[in-house]
CSV table of C-alpha atoms in Angstrom, one decimal:
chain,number,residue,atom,x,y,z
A,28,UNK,CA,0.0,0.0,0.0
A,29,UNK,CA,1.4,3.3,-1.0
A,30,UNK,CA,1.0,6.7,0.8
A,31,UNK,CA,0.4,9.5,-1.2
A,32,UNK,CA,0.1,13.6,-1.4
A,33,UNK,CA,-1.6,16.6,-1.0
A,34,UNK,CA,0.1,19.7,-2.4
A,35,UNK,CA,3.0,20.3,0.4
A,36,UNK,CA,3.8,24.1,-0.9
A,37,UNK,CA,3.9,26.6,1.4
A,38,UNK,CA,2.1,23.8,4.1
A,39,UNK,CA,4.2,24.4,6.7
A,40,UNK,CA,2.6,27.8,7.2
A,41,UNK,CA,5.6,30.1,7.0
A,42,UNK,CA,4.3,33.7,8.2
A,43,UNK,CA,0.3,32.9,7.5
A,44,UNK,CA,-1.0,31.6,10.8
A,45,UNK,CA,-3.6,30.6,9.4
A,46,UNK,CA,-1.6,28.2,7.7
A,47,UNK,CA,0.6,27.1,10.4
A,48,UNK,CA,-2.4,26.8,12.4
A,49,UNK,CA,-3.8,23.9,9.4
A,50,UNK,CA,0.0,22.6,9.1
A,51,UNK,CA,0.1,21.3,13.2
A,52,UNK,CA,-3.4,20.1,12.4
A,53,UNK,CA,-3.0,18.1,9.4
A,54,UNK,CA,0.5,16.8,10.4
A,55,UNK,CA,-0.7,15.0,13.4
A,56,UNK,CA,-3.7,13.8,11.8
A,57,UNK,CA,-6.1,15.9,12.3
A,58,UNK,CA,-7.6,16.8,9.1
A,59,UNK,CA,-11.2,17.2,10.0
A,60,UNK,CA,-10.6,20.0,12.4
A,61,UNK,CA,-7.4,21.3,10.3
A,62,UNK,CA,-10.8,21.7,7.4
A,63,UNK,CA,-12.8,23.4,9.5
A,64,UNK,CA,-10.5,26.8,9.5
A,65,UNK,CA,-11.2,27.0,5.7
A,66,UNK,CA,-14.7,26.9,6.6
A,67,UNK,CA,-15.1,30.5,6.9
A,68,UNK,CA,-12.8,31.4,3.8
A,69,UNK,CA,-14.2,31.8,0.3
A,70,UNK,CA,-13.1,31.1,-3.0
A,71,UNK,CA,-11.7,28.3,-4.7
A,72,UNK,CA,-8.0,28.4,-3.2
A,73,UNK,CA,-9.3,27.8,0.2
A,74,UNK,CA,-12.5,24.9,-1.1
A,75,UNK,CA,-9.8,23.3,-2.9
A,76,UNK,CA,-7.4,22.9,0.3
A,77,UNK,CA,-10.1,22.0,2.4
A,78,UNK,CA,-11.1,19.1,0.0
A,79,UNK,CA,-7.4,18.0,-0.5
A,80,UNK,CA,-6.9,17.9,3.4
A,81,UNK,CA,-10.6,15.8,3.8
A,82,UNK,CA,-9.4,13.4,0.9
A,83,UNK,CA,-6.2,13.0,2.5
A,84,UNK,CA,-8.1,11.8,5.7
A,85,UNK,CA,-9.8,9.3,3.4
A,86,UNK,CA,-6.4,8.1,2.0
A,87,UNK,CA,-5.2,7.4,5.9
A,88,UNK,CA,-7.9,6.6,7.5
A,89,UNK,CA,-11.1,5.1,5.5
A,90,UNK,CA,-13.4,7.2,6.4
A,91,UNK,CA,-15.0,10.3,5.6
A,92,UNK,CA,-15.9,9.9,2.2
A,93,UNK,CA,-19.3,11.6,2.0
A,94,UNK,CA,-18.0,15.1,3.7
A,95,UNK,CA,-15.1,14.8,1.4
A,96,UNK,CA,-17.4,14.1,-1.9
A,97,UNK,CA,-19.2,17.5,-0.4
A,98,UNK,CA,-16.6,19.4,0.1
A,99,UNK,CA,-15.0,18.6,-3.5
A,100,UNK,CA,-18.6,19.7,-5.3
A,101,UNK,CA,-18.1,22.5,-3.4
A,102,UNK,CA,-14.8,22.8,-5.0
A,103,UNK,CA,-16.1,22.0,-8.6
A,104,UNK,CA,-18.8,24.4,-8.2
A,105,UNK,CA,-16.6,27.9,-7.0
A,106,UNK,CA,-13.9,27.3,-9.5
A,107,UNK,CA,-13.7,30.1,-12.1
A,108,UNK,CA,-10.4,29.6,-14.2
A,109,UNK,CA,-8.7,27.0,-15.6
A,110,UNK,CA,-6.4,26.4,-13.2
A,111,UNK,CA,-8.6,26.4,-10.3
A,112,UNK,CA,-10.7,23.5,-12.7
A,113,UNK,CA,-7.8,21.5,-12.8
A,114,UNK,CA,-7.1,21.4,-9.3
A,115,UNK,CA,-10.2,21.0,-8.2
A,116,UNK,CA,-9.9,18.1,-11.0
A,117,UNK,CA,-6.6,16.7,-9.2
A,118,UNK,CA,-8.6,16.1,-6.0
A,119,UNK,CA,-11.3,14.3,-7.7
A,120,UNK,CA,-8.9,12.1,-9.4
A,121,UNK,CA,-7.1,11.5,-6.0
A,122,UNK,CA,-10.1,10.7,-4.3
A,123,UNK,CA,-11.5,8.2,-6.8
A,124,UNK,CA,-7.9,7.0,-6.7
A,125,UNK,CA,-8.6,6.3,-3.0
A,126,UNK,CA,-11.7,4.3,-2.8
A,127,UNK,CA,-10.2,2.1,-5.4
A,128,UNK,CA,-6.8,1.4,-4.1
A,129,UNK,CA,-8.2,0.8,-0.4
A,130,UNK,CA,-11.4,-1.0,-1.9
A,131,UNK,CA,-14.1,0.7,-1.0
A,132,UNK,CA,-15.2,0.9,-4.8
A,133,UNK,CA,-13.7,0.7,-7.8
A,134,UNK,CA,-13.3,4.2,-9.3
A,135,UNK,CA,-10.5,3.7,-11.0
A,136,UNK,CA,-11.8,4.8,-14.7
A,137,UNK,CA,-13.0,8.1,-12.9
A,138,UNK,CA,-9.5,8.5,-11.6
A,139,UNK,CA,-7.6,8.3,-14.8
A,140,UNK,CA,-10.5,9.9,-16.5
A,141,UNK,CA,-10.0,13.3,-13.7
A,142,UNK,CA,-6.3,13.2,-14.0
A,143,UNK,CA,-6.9,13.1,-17.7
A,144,UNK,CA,-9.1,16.3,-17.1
A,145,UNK,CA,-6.7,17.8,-14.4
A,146,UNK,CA,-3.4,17.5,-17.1
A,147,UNK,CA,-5.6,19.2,-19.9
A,148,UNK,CA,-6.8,22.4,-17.5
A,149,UNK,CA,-3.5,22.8,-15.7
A,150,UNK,CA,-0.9,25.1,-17.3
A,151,UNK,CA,2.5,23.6,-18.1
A,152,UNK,CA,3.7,26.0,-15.4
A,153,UNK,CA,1.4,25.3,-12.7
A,154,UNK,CA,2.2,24.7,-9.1
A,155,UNK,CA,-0.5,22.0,-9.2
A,156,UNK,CA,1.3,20.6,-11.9
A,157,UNK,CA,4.6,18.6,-9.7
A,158,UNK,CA,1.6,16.7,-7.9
A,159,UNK,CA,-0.8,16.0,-11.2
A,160,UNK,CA,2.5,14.0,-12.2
A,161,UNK,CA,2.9,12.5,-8.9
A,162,UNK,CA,-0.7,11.1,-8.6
A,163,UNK,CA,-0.7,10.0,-12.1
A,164,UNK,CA,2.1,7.7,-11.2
A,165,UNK,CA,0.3,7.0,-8.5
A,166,UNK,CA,-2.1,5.5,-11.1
A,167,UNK,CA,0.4,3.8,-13.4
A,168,UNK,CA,2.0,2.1,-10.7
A,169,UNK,CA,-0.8,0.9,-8.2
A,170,UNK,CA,-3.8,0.5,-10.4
A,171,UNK,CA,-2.8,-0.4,-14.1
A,172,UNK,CA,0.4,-2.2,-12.0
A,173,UNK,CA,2.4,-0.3,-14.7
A,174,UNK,CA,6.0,0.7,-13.0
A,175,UNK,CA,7.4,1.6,-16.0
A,176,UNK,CA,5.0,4.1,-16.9
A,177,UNK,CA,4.8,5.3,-13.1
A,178,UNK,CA,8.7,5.7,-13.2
A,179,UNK,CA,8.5,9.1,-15.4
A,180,UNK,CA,5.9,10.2,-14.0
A,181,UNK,CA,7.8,10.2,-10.6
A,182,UNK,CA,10.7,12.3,-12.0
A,183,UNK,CA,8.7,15.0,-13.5
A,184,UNK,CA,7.0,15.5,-10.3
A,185,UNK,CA,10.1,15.0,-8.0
A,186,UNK,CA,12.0,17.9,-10.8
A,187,UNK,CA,9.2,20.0,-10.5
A,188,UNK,CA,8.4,19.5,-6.7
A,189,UNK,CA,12.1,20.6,-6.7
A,190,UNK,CA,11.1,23.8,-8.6
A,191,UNK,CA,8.7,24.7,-6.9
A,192,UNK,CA,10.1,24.5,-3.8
A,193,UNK,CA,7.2,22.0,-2.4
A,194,UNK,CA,9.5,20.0,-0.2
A,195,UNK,CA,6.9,17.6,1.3
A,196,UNK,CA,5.7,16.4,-2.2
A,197,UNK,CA,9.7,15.4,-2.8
A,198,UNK,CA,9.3,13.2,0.6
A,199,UNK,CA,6.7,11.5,-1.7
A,200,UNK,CA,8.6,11.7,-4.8
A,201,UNK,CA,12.0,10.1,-3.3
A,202,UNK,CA,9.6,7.3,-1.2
A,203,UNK,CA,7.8,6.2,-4.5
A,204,UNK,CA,11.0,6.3,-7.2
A,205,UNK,CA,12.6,4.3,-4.0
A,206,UNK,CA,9.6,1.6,-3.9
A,207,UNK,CA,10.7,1.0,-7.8
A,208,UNK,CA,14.5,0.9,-7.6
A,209,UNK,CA,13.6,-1.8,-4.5
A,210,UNK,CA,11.0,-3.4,-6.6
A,211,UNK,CA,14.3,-3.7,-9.4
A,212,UNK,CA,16.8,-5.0,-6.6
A,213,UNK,CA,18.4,-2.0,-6.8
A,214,UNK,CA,19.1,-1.9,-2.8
A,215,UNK,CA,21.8,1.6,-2.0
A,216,UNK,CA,19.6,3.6,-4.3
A,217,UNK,CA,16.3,2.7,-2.6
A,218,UNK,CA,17.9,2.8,0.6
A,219,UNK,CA,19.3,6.6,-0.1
A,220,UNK,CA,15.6,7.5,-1.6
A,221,UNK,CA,13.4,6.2,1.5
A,222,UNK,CA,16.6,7.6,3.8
A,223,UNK,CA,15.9,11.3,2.3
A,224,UNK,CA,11.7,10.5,2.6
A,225,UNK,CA,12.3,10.3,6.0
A,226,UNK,CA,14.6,13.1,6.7
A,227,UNK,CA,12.3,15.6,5.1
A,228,UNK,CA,9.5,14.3,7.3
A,229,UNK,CA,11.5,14.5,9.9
A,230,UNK,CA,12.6,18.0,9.5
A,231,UNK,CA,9.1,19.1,8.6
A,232,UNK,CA,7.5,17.5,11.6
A,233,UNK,CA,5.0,14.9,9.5
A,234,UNK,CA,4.3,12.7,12.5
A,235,UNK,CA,1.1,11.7,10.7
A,236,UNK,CA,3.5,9.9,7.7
A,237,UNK,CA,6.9,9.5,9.8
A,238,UNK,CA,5.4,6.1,10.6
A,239,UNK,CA,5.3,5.0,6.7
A,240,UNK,CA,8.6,6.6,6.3
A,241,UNK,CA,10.7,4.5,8.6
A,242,UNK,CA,8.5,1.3,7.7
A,243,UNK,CA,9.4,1.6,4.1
A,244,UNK,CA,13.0,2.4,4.9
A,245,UNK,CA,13.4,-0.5,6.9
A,246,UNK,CA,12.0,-2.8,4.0
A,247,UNK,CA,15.8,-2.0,2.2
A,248,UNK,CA,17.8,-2.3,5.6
A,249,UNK,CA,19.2,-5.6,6.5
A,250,UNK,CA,18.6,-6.6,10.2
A,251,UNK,CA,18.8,-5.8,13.3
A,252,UNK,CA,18.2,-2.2,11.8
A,253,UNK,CA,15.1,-3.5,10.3
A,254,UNK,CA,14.0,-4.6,13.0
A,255,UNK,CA,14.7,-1.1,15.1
A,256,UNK,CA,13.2,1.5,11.9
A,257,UNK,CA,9.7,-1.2,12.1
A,258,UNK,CA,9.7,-0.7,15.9
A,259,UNK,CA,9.6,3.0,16.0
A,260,UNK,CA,7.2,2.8,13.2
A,261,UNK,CA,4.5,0.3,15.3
A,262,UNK,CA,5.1,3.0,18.0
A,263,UNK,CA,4.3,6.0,16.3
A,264,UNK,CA,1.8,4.1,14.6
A,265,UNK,CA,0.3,3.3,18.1
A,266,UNK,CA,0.5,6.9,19.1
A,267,UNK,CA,-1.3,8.5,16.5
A,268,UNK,CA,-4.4,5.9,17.1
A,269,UNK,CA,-3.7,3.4,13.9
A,270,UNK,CA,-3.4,5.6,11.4
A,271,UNK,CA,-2.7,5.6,8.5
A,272,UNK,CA,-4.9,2.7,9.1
A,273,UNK,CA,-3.5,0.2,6.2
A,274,UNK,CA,-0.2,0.5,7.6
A,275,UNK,CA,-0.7,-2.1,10.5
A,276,UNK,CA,-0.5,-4.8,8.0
A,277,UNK,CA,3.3,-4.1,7.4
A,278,UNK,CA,4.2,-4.1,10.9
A,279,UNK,CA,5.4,-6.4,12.8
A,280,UNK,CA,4.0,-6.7,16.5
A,281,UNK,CA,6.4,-5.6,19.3
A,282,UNK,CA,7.4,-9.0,21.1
């Protein structure tokens, strides 16, 4: 089961408090109440966040899908440009994305089909665009089991998650071209690609996907540090209340 991303530019909050204030939220799992600050906020920036931070709860935890299906026609229905189309596009995409991959219902046609959608509306330039290529991969990789075609789409969005500056989405980027160099065999480069995952986490304070971080890294390590990375993982894991939820299955219980 792979994680996956919400636009991480700017998250952090830098001198908005209003966007710190969502960043401590969201990063310890608290997206419904990290949502409800955007609540008074109009326009489609803000509908847009608030959608990507209830689909993101989906992603971890399972649940929520009707208030994020709400919030996202919400989203669909404020948009007035192009660009603000294809991000609300994006989220639709990642949610459909969602429901499939954790099996709630397969809406995988309607995730290509909004990604399709998303790609057309969004301006080569676009900050949006870095995490279109991500979640596309995303696709390629997990749903049409198509690594090769998920490889690519990786490196545009790590290069442009680079460009952008959008740090958190190149903890994703390095995490998911690392899953494929293991997948190859290809052991010091996955090992250096989960290793700088972490780290960013890490140094952004992501409890909420530290966990995955140091479970994945310890899939390339040989023992005992295996062992030790999936032992801090089951206890942030156990911290945080189980989430993400579809994480348990790749830990192993603390004797």
């Amino acid at each position: 089961m792979a994680d996956t991303a919400m636009s991480g530019a700017g998250m952090t909050g830098g001198d908005d408090p209003l966007q710190r204030a969502i960043w401590r939220l969201r990063s310890r799992g608290c997206w419904t109440d990290a949502a409800a600050l955007l609540e008074p906020h109009a326009g489609a920036g803000p509908a847009v966040q608030r959608t990507a931070l209830l689909v993101e709860r989906c992603l971890f935890t399972g649940q929520g899908w009707a208030e994020a299906e709400d919030a996202l026609r919400t989203a669909e229905a404020v948009a007035r440009d192009d660009d603000e189309r294809g991000a609300a596009a994006c989220e639709r995409g990642q949610l459909a994305y969602a429901a499939t991959v954790l099996g709630v219902r397969d809406r995988a046609d309607e995730a290509r089909s909004a990604l399709g959608r998303a790609a057309a509306l969004l301006a080569p330039g676009s900050p949006t665009r870095p995490l279109l290529d991500f979640r596309r991969g995303l696709v390629a990789e997990h749903l049409s089991d198509s690594p090769q075609a998920a490889k690519p789409a990786y490196r545009r969005a790590h290069a442009g998650a680079t460009a952008h500056g959008d740090t958190l989405l190149l903890s994703f980027t390095w995490r998911h071209l690392a899953g494929l160099a293991l997948r190859d065999g290809e052991l010091a480069e996955a090992r250096h690609g989960f290793a700088e995952s972490l780290r960013i986490r890490e140094e952004l304070g992501f409890l909420v996907g530290t966990a995955p971080a140091l479970a994945a890294l310890a899939e390339a390590e040989p023992e005992p540090e295996a062992a030790r990375l999936r032992a801090e993982a089951l206890r942030l894991f156990r911290l945080l209340g189980g989430i993400p939820t579809w994480l348990a299955a790749h830990l192993t219980p603390a004797a």
